[in-house]
Amino acid sequence: MEIYICVALIAMLAGVLSGIVGTGSSLLLLPLMVSAFGPKQAIPIMAIAAILGNIARMGAWWREIDWRATLVYTLPGVPAASVGAHVLLSLPSWTIDCALGIFFGIMIVLRRSLKNNCWSLSIKQLGLCGGLVGFLTGLVLSTGPVSVPIFTAYGLSGGAFIGTEAASALLLYTSKVSTFGFQGALSLHVALIGLFVGGGIMLGTLSSKALVQRLTATHFSFLTDGILMIAGAGFLYAALHEK
């Protein structure tokens, strides 16, 4: 019983974080979920929880969602997420987690360099990124931090970024969870835990809107770098644990 209370509290905190920055709930919950339920159950649990968390973020920023960007991003991303989930069920993912952990560390420096050089993504390039991120979403625990520099380079920020990223991630994670279900890797017990964790994330996310509205572009940038650092540490932790 105590572990579930702890999970609920951290899930709400993770929801606040993802509601502010647009991602990070899965990464904050990763060590606890792996410790409590094991790595094999943690991934489908967090995939279900991510669906609920993204629904909450969409609801909070519904009017600011860029639906054109969402469509272009998810058309290649949804089938790619299914392919990635199939690969996940047949191959160990610790090497990929390790590579992503290092990647996120580099991304902090790269993101600032690209920002200073006014780098941006076109709508076609956004679609190509959607296919890549979709595959990675199916393959690893969370790719939210990868989408941060992608959507910001496309020109989105604040509520528009959070809502659009959430709408896109919702479709990618739905594809991933559906694949788990079809492959028999999603038990009722795992689904119920995922719904429980997702409920906590939703509560935290819905309470964060007032904080987002007070953020300046500078604050958002620093928080983005912070979540990239957490992401890198989270993936390296996962890689060491799974190995």
GROMACS .gro file of C-alpha atoms in nm:
model
  243
    1MET     CA    1   0.000   0.000   0.000
    2GLU     CA    2   0.284   0.238   0.085
    3ILE     CA    3   0.445   0.193  -0.257
    4TYR     CA    4   0.120   0.293  -0.428
    5ILE     CA    5   0.091   0.609  -0.219
    6CYS     CA    6   0.451   0.694  -0.308
    7VAL     CA    7   0.382   0.625  -0.677
    8ALA     CA    8   0.072   0.847  -0.671
    9LEU     CA    9   0.257   1.140  -0.512
   10ILE     CA   10   0.552   1.121  -0.750
   11ALA     CA   11   0.314   1.077  -1.045
   12MET     CA   12   0.142   1.406  -0.954
   13LEU     CA   13   0.480   1.580  -0.924
   14ALA     CA   14   0.581   1.433  -1.260
   15GLY     CA   15   0.254   1.562  -1.407
   16VAL     CA   16   0.333   1.915  -1.288
   17LEU     CA   17   0.678   1.890  -1.449
   18SER     CA   18   0.545   1.762  -1.782
   19GLY     CA   19   0.269   2.021  -1.775
   20ILE     CA   20   0.528   2.299  -1.748
   21VAL     CA   21   0.802   2.175  -1.980
   22GLY     CA   22   0.595   1.951  -2.208
   23THR     CA   23   0.769   1.625  -2.115
   24GLY     CA   24   0.957   1.450  -1.835
   25SER     CA   25   0.693   1.256  -1.641
   26SER     CA   26   0.814   0.915  -1.757
   27LEU     CA   27   1.176   1.003  -1.683
   28LEU     CA   28   1.101   1.123  -1.331
   29LEU     CA   29   0.902   0.808  -1.258
   30LEU     CA   30   1.148   0.569  -1.424
   31PRO     CA   31   1.364   0.470  -1.122
   32LEU     CA   32   1.061   0.415  -0.897
   33MET     CA   33   0.864   0.217  -1.155
   34VAL     CA   34   1.157  -0.010  -1.241
   35SER     CA   35   1.228  -0.068  -0.872
   36ALA     CA   36   0.864  -0.140  -0.785
   37PHE     CA   37   0.747  -0.342  -1.084
   38GLY     CA   38   1.057  -0.444  -1.280
   39PRO     CA   39   1.174  -0.318  -1.623
   40LYS     CA   40   0.949  -0.549  -1.827
   41GLN     CA   41   0.633  -0.416  -1.663
   42ALA     CA   42   0.753  -0.058  -1.622
   43ILE     CA   43   0.756   0.016  -1.996
   44PRO     CA   44   0.391  -0.077  -2.073
   45ILE     CA   45   0.277   0.081  -1.745
   46MET     CA   46   0.441   0.410  -1.835
   47ALA     CA   47   0.311   0.389  -2.192
   48ILE     CA   48  -0.048   0.376  -2.061
   49ALA     CA   49   0.024   0.649  -1.806
   50ALA     CA   50   0.172   0.865  -2.083
   51ILE     CA   51  -0.154   0.841  -2.279
   52LEU     CA   52  -0.351   0.983  -1.986
   53GLY     CA   53  -0.088   1.250  -1.920
   54ASN     CA   54  -0.097   1.364  -2.281
   55ILE     CA   55  -0.477   1.376  -2.278
   56ALA     CA   56  -0.454   1.612  -1.980
   57ARG     CA   57  -0.201   1.837  -2.154
   58MET     CA   58  -0.415   1.845  -2.467
   59GLY     CA   59  -0.717   1.942  -2.261
   60ALA     CA   60  -0.529   2.224  -2.092
   61TRP     CA   61  -0.403   2.374  -2.421
   62TRP     CA   62  -0.666   2.257  -2.669
   63ARG     CA   63  -0.715   2.595  -2.836
   64GLU     CA   64  -0.344   2.641  -2.905
   65ILE     CA   65  -0.271   2.303  -3.066
   66ASP     CA   66  -0.119   2.322  -3.415
   67TRP     CA   67  -0.318   2.044  -3.583
   68ARG     CA   68  -0.130   2.071  -3.912
   69ALA     CA   69   0.199   2.004  -3.737
   70THR     CA   70   0.039   1.720  -3.539
   71LEU     CA   71  -0.089   1.551  -3.856
   72VAL     CA   72   0.239   1.582  -4.046
   73TYR     CA   73   0.437   1.456  -3.745
   74THR     CA   74   0.218   1.156  -3.666
   75LEU     CA   75   0.139   1.024  -4.015
   76PRO     CA   76   0.482   0.859  -4.037
   77GLY     CA   77   0.523   0.844  -3.658
   78VAL     CA   78   0.228   0.617  -3.574
   79PRO     CA   79   0.329   0.319  -3.793
   80ALA     CA   80   0.693   0.375  -3.696
   81ALA     CA   81   0.599   0.352  -3.326
   82SER     CA   82   0.435   0.015  -3.391
   83VAL     CA   83   0.749  -0.111  -3.564
   84GLY     CA   84   0.962   0.013  -3.275
   85ALA     CA   85   0.739  -0.165  -3.021
   86HIS     CA   86   0.775  -0.490  -3.216
   87VAL     CA   87   1.155  -0.452  -3.204
   88LEU     CA   88   1.139  -0.373  -2.830
   89LEU     CA   89   0.959  -0.699  -2.758
   90SER     CA   90   1.231  -0.901  -2.933
   91LEU     CA   91   1.556  -0.718  -2.850
   92PRO     CA   92   1.721  -0.583  -2.532
   93SER     CA   93   1.698  -0.205  -2.522
   94TRP     CA   94   1.980  -0.116  -2.281
   95THR     CA   95   2.222  -0.025  -2.562
   96ILE     CA   96   1.966   0.211  -2.715
   97ASP     CA   97   1.894   0.369  -2.375
   98CYS     CA   98   2.266   0.421  -2.323
   99ALA     CA   99   2.306   0.588  -2.661
  100LEU     CA  100   2.007   0.815  -2.598
  101GLY     CA  101   2.141   0.909  -2.255
  102ILE     CA  102   2.463   1.035  -2.412
  103PHE     CA  103   2.268   1.197  -2.694
  104PHE     CA  104   2.061   1.409  -2.455
  105GLY     CA  105   2.374   1.541  -2.290
  106ILE     CA  106   2.504   1.651  -2.629
  107MET     CA  107   2.162   1.790  -2.720
  108ILE     CA  108   2.186   2.062  -2.453
  109VAL     CA  109   2.490   2.214  -2.621
  110LEU     CA  110   2.358   2.146  -2.971
  111ARG     CA  111   2.016   2.299  -2.899
  112ARG     CA  112   2.170   2.625  -2.779
  113SER     CA  113   2.406   2.636  -3.076
  114LEU     CA  114   2.120   2.584  -3.320
  115LYS     CA  115   1.913   2.847  -3.142
  116ASN     CA  116   2.195   3.102  -3.171
  117ASN     CA  117   2.224   3.024  -3.544
  118CYS     CA  118   1.847   3.065  -3.590
  119TRP     CA  119   1.807   2.702  -3.700
  120SER     CA  120   1.452   2.599  -3.782
  121LEU     CA  121   1.254   2.304  -3.922
  122SER     CA  122   1.021   2.313  -4.220
  123ILE     CA  123   0.692   2.122  -4.217
  124LYS     CA  124   0.843   1.846  -4.436
  125GLN     CA  125   1.142   1.810  -4.204
  126LEU     CA  126   0.899   1.791  -3.911
  127GLY     CA  127   0.737   1.489  -4.077
  128LEU     CA  128   1.073   1.316  -4.120
  129CYS     CA  129   1.149   1.378  -3.753
  130GLY     CA  130   0.808   1.234  -3.664
  131GLY     CA  131   0.896   0.903  -3.831
  132LEU     CA  132   1.226   0.880  -3.645
  133VAL     CA  133   1.081   0.978  -3.307
  134GLY     CA  134   0.787   0.744  -3.363
  135PHE     CA  135   1.022   0.449  -3.405
  136LEU     CA  136   1.221   0.548  -3.096
  137THR     CA  137   0.897   0.594  -2.897
  138GLY     CA  138   0.806   0.234  -2.967
  139LEU     CA  139   1.156   0.120  -2.880
  140VAL     CA  140   1.241   0.295  -2.551
  141LEU     CA  141   1.064   0.415  -2.237
  142SER     CA  142   1.029   0.781  -2.334
  143THR     CA  143   1.137   1.009  -2.618
  144GLY     CA  144   0.965   1.323  -2.494
  145PRO     CA  145   1.294   1.515  -2.462
  146VAL     CA  146   1.375   1.436  -2.826
  147SER     CA  147   1.055   1.611  -2.934
  148VAL     CA  148   1.140   1.924  -2.733
  149PRO     CA  149   1.410   2.059  -2.969
  150ILE     CA  150   1.213   1.936  -3.272
  151PHE     CA  151   0.892   2.125  -3.198
  152THR     CA  152   1.074   2.432  -3.069
  153ALA     CA  153   1.284   2.440  -3.388
  154TYR     CA  154   0.958   2.428  -3.583
  155GLY     CA  155   0.865   2.749  -3.401
  156LEU     CA  156   0.634   2.640  -3.122
  157SER     CA  157   0.668   2.747  -2.760
  158GLY     CA  158   0.463   2.775  -2.441
  159GLY     CA  159   0.110   2.640  -2.458
  160ALA     CA  160   0.122   2.582  -2.835
  161PHE     CA  161   0.429   2.362  -2.795
  162ILE     CA  162   0.289   2.171  -2.496
  163GLY     CA  163  -0.048   2.106  -2.660
  164THR     CA  164   0.091   2.009  -3.001
  165GLU     CA  165   0.358   1.783  -2.856
  166ALA     CA  166   0.094   1.619  -2.634
  167ALA     CA  167  -0.144   1.555  -2.926
  168SER     CA  168   0.138   1.400  -3.128
  169ALA     CA  169   0.268   1.191  -2.838
  170LEU     CA  170  -0.083   1.067  -2.759
  171LEU     CA  171  -0.111   0.907  -3.104
  172LEU     CA  172   0.240   0.761  -3.090
  173TYR     CA  173   0.186   0.605  -2.746
  174THR     CA  174  -0.155   0.472  -2.848
  175SER     CA  175   0.015   0.291  -3.136
  176LYS     CA  176   0.276   0.154  -2.895
  177VAL     CA  177   0.021   0.032  -2.638
  178SER     CA  178  -0.193  -0.123  -2.913
  179THR     CA  179   0.108  -0.319  -3.032
  180PHE     CA  180   0.176  -0.441  -2.677
  181GLY     CA  181  -0.186  -0.556  -2.658
  182PHE     CA  182  -0.178  -0.741  -2.990
  183GLN     CA  183   0.148  -0.910  -2.891
  184GLY     CA  184   0.007  -1.028  -2.556
  185ALA     CA  185   0.246  -0.811  -2.354
  186LEU     CA  186  -0.024  -0.610  -2.176
  187SER     CA  187  -0.195  -0.781  -1.882
  188LEU     CA  188  -0.497  -0.646  -1.694
  189HIS     CA  189  -0.280  -0.592  -1.385
  190VAL     CA  190  -0.030  -0.383  -1.582
  191ALA     CA  191  -0.310  -0.185  -1.747
  192LEU     CA  192  -0.471  -0.100  -1.412
  193ILE     CA  193  -0.140   0.018  -1.266
  194GLY     CA  194  -0.085   0.228  -1.576
  195LEU     CA  195  -0.427   0.389  -1.534
  196PHE     CA  196  -0.349   0.457  -1.167
  197VAL     CA  197  -0.017   0.623  -1.245
  198GLY     CA  198  -0.170   0.811  -1.538
  199GLY     CA  199  -0.442   0.948  -1.313
  200GLY     CA  200  -0.180   1.099  -1.085
  201ILE     CA  201   0.000   1.253  -1.382
  202MET     CA  202  -0.327   1.402  -1.509
  203LEU     CA  203  -0.396   1.573  -1.176
  204GLY     CA  204  -0.048   1.727  -1.169
  205THR     CA  205  -0.065   1.833  -1.533
  206LEU     CA  206  -0.400   2.008  -1.502
  207SER     CA  207  -0.274   2.207  -1.201
  208SER     CA  208   0.031   2.341  -1.387
  209LYS     CA  209  -0.135   2.567  -1.646
  210ALA     CA  210  -0.113   2.879  -1.429
  211LEU     CA  211   0.262   2.825  -1.389
  212VAL     CA  212   0.316   2.791  -1.764
  213GLN     CA  213   0.138   3.120  -1.829
  214ARG     CA  214   0.390   3.296  -1.604
  215LEU     CA  215   0.699   3.152  -1.775
  216THR     CA  216   0.918   3.373  -1.991
  217ALA     CA  217   1.103   3.237  -2.297
  218THR     CA  218   1.425   3.236  -2.093
  219HIS     CA  219   1.268   3.034  -1.813
  220PHE     CA  220   1.127   2.788  -2.065
  221SER     CA  221   1.471   2.749  -2.224
  222PHE     CA  222   1.641   2.677  -1.889
  223LEU     CA  223   1.372   2.427  -1.794
  224THR     CA  224   1.412   2.256  -2.131
  225ASP     CA  225   1.785   2.214  -2.070
  226GLY     CA  226   1.710   2.082  -1.723
  227ILE     CA  227   1.475   1.814  -1.853
  228LEU     CA  228   1.731   1.713  -2.116
  229MET     CA  229   1.984   1.658  -1.836
  230ILE     CA  230   1.730   1.452  -1.642
  231ALA     CA  231   1.648   1.259  -1.958
  232GLY     CA  232   2.012   1.172  -2.017
  233ALA     CA  233   2.057   1.055  -1.660
  234GLY     CA  234   1.733   0.857  -1.676
  235PHE     CA  235   1.828   0.669  -1.991
  236LEU     CA  236   2.179   0.594  -1.860
  237TYR     CA  237   2.022   0.464  -1.537
  238ALA     CA  238   1.788   0.243  -1.740
  239ALA     CA  239   2.075   0.115  -1.953
  240LEU     CA  240   2.282   0.017  -1.647
  241HIS     CA  241   1.981  -0.145  -1.479
  242GLU     CA  242   1.876  -0.346  -1.786
  243LYS     CA  243   2.231  -0.458  -1.859
   0.00000   0.00000   0.00000
